[in-house]
CSV table of C-alpha atoms in Angstrom, one decimal:
chain,number,residue,atom,x,y,z
A,1291,MET,CA,141.1,93.9,80.4
A,1292,ASP,CA,137.9,91.4,80.2
A,1293,THR,CA,136.3,92.3,76.8
A,1294,THR,CA,133.4,90.1,77.2
A,1295,LEU,CA,131.7,92.6,79.9
A,1296,ALA,CA,129.7,94.4,77.5
A,1297,THR,CA,128.0,91.2,76.2
A,1298,THR,CA,128.1,89.7,79.6
A,1299,TYR,CA,126.3,91.9,81.8
A,1300,ARG,CA,123.6,94.4,81.6
A,1301,ARG,CA,124.9,98.1,80.4
A,1302,ILE,CA,124.9,100.4,83.0
A,1303,PHE,CA,123.0,103.6,81.8
A,1304,GLN,CA,123.1,105.9,85.0
A,1305,VAL,CA,124.0,106.4,88.3
A,1306,ILE,CA,121.6,108.9,89.9
A,1307,ASP,CA,121.9,110.6,93.4
A,1308,GLY,CA,118.8,111.6,95.0
A,1309,ASN,CA,117.1,114.6,95.5
A,1310,LYS,CA,116.3,115.9,99.5
A,1311,LYS,CA,112.9,117.1,100.2
A,1312,ALA,CA,110.2,117.1,102.8
A,1313,VAL,CA,106.8,115.6,102.8
A,1314,GLY,CA,103.8,116.0,104.8
A,1315,ASP,CA,105.0,117.1,108.1
A,1316,GLY,CA,107.2,114.3,109.5
A,1317,PHE,CA,109.4,112.8,106.7
A,1318,GLN,CA,112.9,114.0,105.5
A,1319,VAL,CA,112.8,111.7,102.2
A,1320,THR,CA,115.8,111.2,99.4
A,1321,SER,CA,114.2,110.9,96.2
A,1322,PRO,CA,116.1,109.7,92.9
A,1323,MET,CA,113.1,108.8,91.2
A,1324,PRO,CA,111.1,111.0,89.5
A,1325,GLY,CA,113.7,113.9,88.9
A,1326,PRO,CA,115.9,115.5,86.4
A,1327,ARG,CA,117.8,112.7,84.9
A,1328,ILE,CA,115.0,110.2,85.1
A,1329,ARG,CA,111.2,110.4,84.5
A,1330,GLN,CA,110.2,106.9,85.1
A,1331,LEU,CA,111.7,103.5,85.1
A,1332,SER,CA,108.1,101.9,84.1
A,1333,PRO,CA,106.4,100.6,85.6
A,1334,PHE,CA,108.1,102.1,88.6
A,1335,LEU,CA,107.4,105.8,88.9
A,1336,LEU,CA,109.1,106.9,91.9
A,1337,ILE,CA,111.2,106.1,94.7
A,1338,ASP,CA,111.2,107.9,98.0
A,1339,HIS,CA,113.9,107.2,100.9
A,1340,ILE,CA,112.3,108.4,104.3
A,1341,GLY,CA,115.4,108.7,106.7
A,1342,PRO,CA,117.3,107.1,108.4
A,1343,MET,CA,115.8,109.7,110.8
A,1344,THR,CA,115.5,110.6,114.4
A,1345,VAL,CA,111.9,110.2,115.7
A,1346,ALA,CA,112.0,112.5,119.2
A,1347,PRO,CA,109.5,111.0,121.6
A,1348,SER,CA,106.2,112.6,121.5
A,1349,ASP,CA,102.5,112.7,122.2
A,1350,LYS,CA,101.6,113.8,118.5
A,1351,PRO,CA,102.4,111.3,115.6
A,1352,LEU,CA,103.5,113.2,112.5
A,1353,GLY,CA,104.0,112.0,109.1
A,1354,SER,CA,101.8,112.4,105.8
A,1355,PRO,CA,98.2,113.5,106.5
A,1356,PRO,CA,95.4,112.8,104.5
A,1357,HIS,CA,96.0,112.8,100.6
A,1358,PRO,CA,94.5,111.4,97.7
A,1359,HIS,CA,95.6,108.6,95.2
A,1360,ARG,CA,94.0,107.1,92.0
A,1361,GLY,CA,95.5,105.1,89.2
A,1362,PHE,CA,98.8,103.5,90.8
A,1363,GLU,CA,99.6,101.6,93.7
A,1364,THR,CA,102.2,102.6,96.4
A,1365,VAL,CA,104.8,100.1,97.9
A,1366,THR,CA,105.9,100.7,101.4
A,1367,ILE,CA,108.8,98.7,102.9
A,1368,MET,CA,109.9,99.3,106.1
A,1369,TYR,CA,113.5,99.0,107.3
A,1370,GLN,CA,113.2,100.9,110.7
A,1371,GLY,CA,110.4,101.9,113.1
A,1372,VAL,CA,106.7,101.2,112.9
A,1373,LEU,CA,104.0,103.2,110.8
A,1374,ALA,CA,100.2,103.5,110.9
A,1375,HIS,CA,98.2,103.3,107.9
A,1376,ARG,CA,94.7,104.1,106.8
A,1377,ASP,CA,92.8,104.9,103.8
A,1378,THR,CA,89.0,105.8,103.2
A,1379,ALA,CA,88.4,102.3,101.7
A,1380,GLY,CA,88.6,100.7,105.2
A,1381,HIS,CA,92.1,99.8,105.6
A,1382,GLN,CA,94.1,99.9,108.2
A,1383,GLY,CA,97.0,98.6,110.2
A,1384,ASN,CA,100.7,99.0,111.4
A,1385,ILE,CA,103.9,98.1,109.6
A,1386,GLY,CA,107.3,97.3,111.5
A,1387,PRO,CA,110.8,96.4,110.4
A,1388,GLY,CA,110.6,93.9,107.6
A,1389,ASP,CA,107.0,94.5,106.6
A,1390,VAL,CA,105.4,95.6,103.2
A,1391,GLN,CA,102.8,97.3,102.6
A,1392,TRP,CA,100.9,97.0,99.1
A,1393,MET,CA,98.0,99.4,98.6
A,1394,THR,CA,96.1,99.5,95.0
A,1395,ALA,CA,94.9,102.9,94.6
A,1396,GLY,CA,92.9,102.0,91.5
A,1397,ALA,CA,89.7,104.3,91.2
A,1398,GLY,CA,90.5,106.5,94.0
A,1399,LEU,CA,91.0,107.0,98.0
A,1400,MET,CA,92.5,109.0,100.5
A,1401,HIS,CA,95.6,107.8,102.3
A,1402,GLU,CA,97.3,108.8,105.4
A,1403,GLU,CA,100.3,107.4,106.9
A,1404,LEU,CA,101.8,108.5,110.4
A,1405,TYR,CA,104.2,107.0,112.9
A,1406,GLU,CA,102.3,104.5,115.2
A,1407,LYS,CA,101.8,105.9,118.5
A,1408,GLU,CA,103.7,103.6,120.6
A,1409,PHE,CA,106.6,104.2,118.6
A,1410,THR,CA,106.0,108.0,118.7
A,1411,ARG,CA,105.9,107.9,122.3
A,1412,GLN,CA,108.9,106.3,122.6
A,1413,GLY,CA,110.8,107.5,119.6
A,1414,GLY,CA,113.7,105.9,117.7
A,1415,THR,CA,115.1,105.9,114.3
A,1416,LEU,CA,112.6,105.6,111.2
A,1417,GLU,CA,113.7,104.2,107.5
A,1418,VAL,CA,111.4,103.4,105.0
A,1419,VAL,CA,111.3,103.1,101.1
A,1420,GLN,CA,108.1,104.0,99.1
A,1421,LEU,CA,107.3,103.2,95.6
A,1422,TRP,CA,105.0,104.2,93.5
A,1423,VAL,CA,104.0,101.7,90.5
A,1424,ASN,CA,101.9,102.1,87.4
A,1425,MET,CA,99.1,100.2,86.8
A,1426,PRO,CA,98.0,99.1,83.1
A,1427,LYS,CA,95.0,101.5,81.5
A,1428,LYS,CA,92.6,98.8,81.7
A,1429,ASP,CA,93.1,98.1,85.5
A,1430,LYS,CA,93.4,101.9,86.6
A,1431,MET,CA,90.2,102.3,87.8
A,1432,ALA,CA,90.1,98.8,89.8
A,1433,PRO,CA,88.7,98.6,93.3
A,1434,PRO,CA,91.1,100.3,96.1
A,1435,ASN,CA,93.2,97.5,97.9
A,1436,TYR,CA,95.7,96.6,100.4
A,1437,GLN,CA,98.1,93.9,100.8
A,1438,ASP,CA,99.6,93.7,104.1
A,1439,ILE,CA,102.7,91.5,104.1
A,1440,PRO,CA,104.2,91.0,107.4
A,1441,SER,CA,108.3,90.0,107.0
A,1442,ALA,CA,107.2,86.4,107.8
A,1443,ALA,CA,105.2,86.0,104.9
A,1444,ILE,CA,108.4,87.0,102.6
A,1445,LYS,CA,110.3,83.7,101.5
A,1446,THR,CA,114.2,84.5,101.8
A,1447,LEU,CA,116.8,82.7,99.9
A,1448,PRO,CA,120.5,82.3,100.7
A,1449,THR,CA,122.8,83.8,98.1
A,1450,PRO,CA,125.4,81.4,96.5
A,1451,ASP,CA,128.0,82.6,98.1
A,1452,GLY,CA,126.5,82.3,101.6
A,1453,LYS,CA,127.0,85.8,102.4
A,1454,GLY,CA,123.7,87.1,101.9
A,1455,THR,CA,119.8,86.7,101.7
A,1456,ILE,CA,117.5,87.7,99.3
A,1457,ARG,CA,114.0,88.5,100.1
A,1458,VAL,CA,111.4,87.9,97.3
A,1459,ILE,CA,108.8,90.6,97.6
A,1460,ALA,CA,106.8,90.2,94.4
A,1461,GLY,CA,107.5,88.0,91.2
A,1462,SER,CA,109.6,85.0,91.4
A,1463,TYR,CA,113.5,84.3,91.3
A,1464,GLU,CA,115.2,81.0,91.6
A,1465,GLY,CA,111.7,78.7,91.9
A,1466,VAL,CA,110.7,81.2,94.7
A,1467,ARG,CA,107.6,83.3,94.1
A,1468,GLY,CA,106.8,86.7,96.6
A,1469,PRO,CA,103.5,87.1,98.0
A,1470,ALA,CA,102.2,90.3,96.2
A,1471,THR,CA,100.4,90.2,93.4
A,1472,THR,CA,100.8,92.7,90.9
A,1473,PHE,CA,98.8,94.2,88.1
A,1474,SER,CA,101.5,93.9,85.5
A,1475,PRO,CA,105.0,91.4,85.6
A,1476,ILE,CA,107.4,92.5,88.4
A,1477,THR,CA,110.2,91.4,90.1
A,1478,MET,CA,111.2,93.0,93.6
A,1479,LEU,CA,113.9,91.8,95.4
A,1480,ASP,CA,115.3,92.9,99.2
A,1481,LEU,CA,119.0,91.8,99.1
A,1482,HIS,CA,120.7,91.9,102.3
A,1483,LEU,CA,124.5,91.4,101.3
A,1484,ALA,CA,127.7,91.1,103.6
A,1485,LYS,CA,131.1,92.7,103.2
A,1486,GLY,CA,133.0,90.6,100.4
A,1487,GLY,CA,129.9,88.8,99.1
A,1488,GLU,CA,129.2,88.7,95.6
A,1489,LEU,CA,126.1,87.9,93.4
A,1490,THR,CA,124.9,87.7,89.9
A,1491,LEU,CA,121.3,88.6,89.5
A,1492,ASN,CA,119.4,87.0,86.6
A,1493,LEU,CA,116.2,88.6,85.4
A,1494,PRO,CA,114.3,88.7,82.1
A,1495,ALA,CA,116.3,90.7,79.5
A,1496,ASP,CA,113.4,92.5,78.2
A,1497,TYR,CA,112.4,94.0,81.7
A,1498,ASN,CA,113.7,97.6,83.0
A,1499,VAL,CA,115.8,97.2,85.8
A,1500,GLY,CA,117.0,99.6,88.3
A,1501,LEU,CA,119.2,98.9,91.8
A,1502,TYR,CA,118.4,101.2,94.7
A,1503,ILE,CA,121.2,101.2,97.2
A,1504,VAL,CA,119.3,101.6,100.6
A,1505,LYS,CA,122.4,101.3,102.3
A,1506,GLY,CA,126.5,100.1,101.6
A,1507,ASP,CA,129.1,100.6,99.0
A,1508,VAL,CA,128.8,98.0,96.2
A,1509,LEU,CA,130.4,97.4,92.6
A,1510,ILE,CA,128.2,96.9,89.9
A,1511,ASN,CA,129.5,94.5,86.8
A,1512,GLY,CA,132.9,94.7,88.6
A,1513,ASP,CA,133.9,98.0,88.3
A,1514,ARG,CA,130.9,100.7,88.6
A,1515,PRO,CA,130.7,101.9,92.2
A,1516,ALA,CA,127.7,102.4,93.8
A,1517,THR,CA,126.6,103.8,97.4
A,1518,THR,CA,124.1,104.6,99.8
A,1519,LYS,CA,120.9,106.3,98.2
A,1520,GLN,CA,122.0,105.8,94.7
A,1521,PHE,CA,119.8,104.6,92.0
A,1522,VAL,CA,121.5,102.5,89.6
A,1523,VAL,CA,119.9,102.4,86.0
A,1524,LEU,CA,120.3,99.3,83.8
A,1525,GLY,CA,119.7,98.3,80.3
A,1526,TRP,CA,118.5,95.6,78.3
A,1527,ASP,CA,121.1,94.0,76.3
A,1528,SER,CA,121.5,90.9,79.0
A,1529,SER,CA,119.8,89.3,81.7
A,1530,ALA,CA,122.6,89.4,83.8
A,1531,THR,CA,124.1,91.9,86.6
A,1532,SER,CA,126.9,91.5,89.4
A,1533,ILE,CA,126.9,93.2,92.5
A,1534,THR,CA,130.3,93.0,94.8
A,1535,CYS,CA,130.0,94.3,98.2
A,1536,GLN,CA,132.3,96.3,99.9
A,1537,GLU,CA,130.9,96.4,103.0
A,1538,ASP,CA,127.7,95.5,104.3
A,1539,SER,CA,124.6,96.2,101.9
A,1540,ILE,CA,121.1,96.4,101.6
A,1541,VAL,CA,120.2,96.8,97.9
A,1542,LEU,CA,116.5,96.9,96.5
A,1543,VAL,CA,116.2,95.5,93.2
A,1544,LEU,CA,113.0,97.3,91.1
A,1545,ALA,CA,112.5,95.0,87.9
A,1546,GLY,CA,109.6,94.9,85.3
A,1547,GLU,CA,107.8,94.9,82.2
A,1548,PRO,CA,107.6,98.4,81.2
A,1549,ILE,CA,103.9,99.6,81.1
A,1550,GLU,CA,104.1,101.1,77.1
A,1551,GLU,CA,100.9,103.4,77.1
A,1552,PRO,CA,100.6,107.3,77.4
A,1553,LEU,CA,101.3,108.8,81.0
A,1554,ALA,CA,99.6,111.7,82.4
A,1555,THR,CA,100.4,112.7,86.1
A,1556,TYR,CA,99.4,115.7,88.1
A,1557,GLY,CA,101.0,115.3,91.7
A,1558,PRO,CA,98.9,112.1,93.2
A,1559,PHE,CA,97.0,111.2,90.2
A,1560,VAL,CA,98.5,108.7,87.6
A,1561,MET,CA,96.5,108.7,84.5
A,1562,ASN,CA,97.0,108.2,80.6
A,1563,THR,CA,95.2,111.3,79.5
A,1564,ASN,CA,94.7,114.8,80.7
A,1565,LYS,CA,91.2,114.7,80.4
A,1566,GLU,CA,91.3,111.3,83.0
A,1567,LEU,CA,93.3,113.9,85.2
A,1568,VAL,CA,90.7,117.0,85.2
A,1569,GLN,CA,88.1,114.0,86.2
A,1570,ALA,CA,90.3,112.3,89.2
A,1571,ILE,CA,90.7,116.4,90.0
A,1572,ALA,CA,87.0,116.9,89.9
A,1573,ASP,CA,86.1,113.2,91.7
A,1574,PHE,CA,88.6,114.3,94.8
A,1575,GLU,CA,87.1,117.8,95.2
A,1576,SER,CA,83.7,116.3,95.4
A,1577,GLY,CA,84.5,113.7,97.7
A,1578,ALA,CA,84.3,110.9,95.8
A,1579,MET,CA,87.4,109.3,97.2
A,1580,GLY,CA,86.0,109.4,100.7
A,1581,LYS,CA,86.9,111.3,103.7
A,1582,PHE,CA,88.2,110.7,107.2
A,1583,GLU,CA,86.5,110.9,110.4
A,1584,ASP,CA,88.5,113.0,112.7
A,1585,HIS,CA,90.6,111.3,115.4
A,1586,ASP,CA,89.4,110.4,119.0
């Protein structure tokens, strides 16, 4: 038995299965966080994996109708299908396979995500991972912002064994910097790994690190299995984590410096105090977060 494993690799705290739920009027979702086993892995607050699901051809786009946000960011990573986005800060657009949408709710806005019209008419397979990312207290009331990150803007590295690729969405890895701008230090990587591939990730030892298995079957640190829609929560005792692929796999790496501040949450509002939550609700109810005109 190799007794160096405990000091060589990050400790594995938990391997978490996602809970199934429905979101909006058209999303079938699996969510491992927040849940009974983990509230957050700061700065990451939520993981929603939509699909893969079959969208039947239709004339009516479904999805998530207008809803408010304040105090955090949403990150949408597209794997299959096309979504249309708009918000009351004036941002709108479509995101398709490989694209990333990084939306800063900040001081607050209304937001809508629906199937894109042509995708709705044709039907097809939809698969998306959406994350909620906390913002530091000093930035929570920043103006809303929208980073539209097309797939072509995301730099890709080959894995050392040549059997996979590393897409750097945020932060930097092996000298490559991702296009996303963040409020706190974050490294977000989208790994596409072939069967038989091996990769040792090296990330700052003081970062929180989680591995979300979008698809596939892997061994973590040589002996702990994890499979599709499981979330692996790692410790802080090393900078290294080993991933070995039993089949073609996609792994989303979520790593970041913890935001060690009080957290007060209520639905789509993420603040530091209950008083701030009450204000967020009042601002939403008064229309201060904006409203949409009806679709044509």
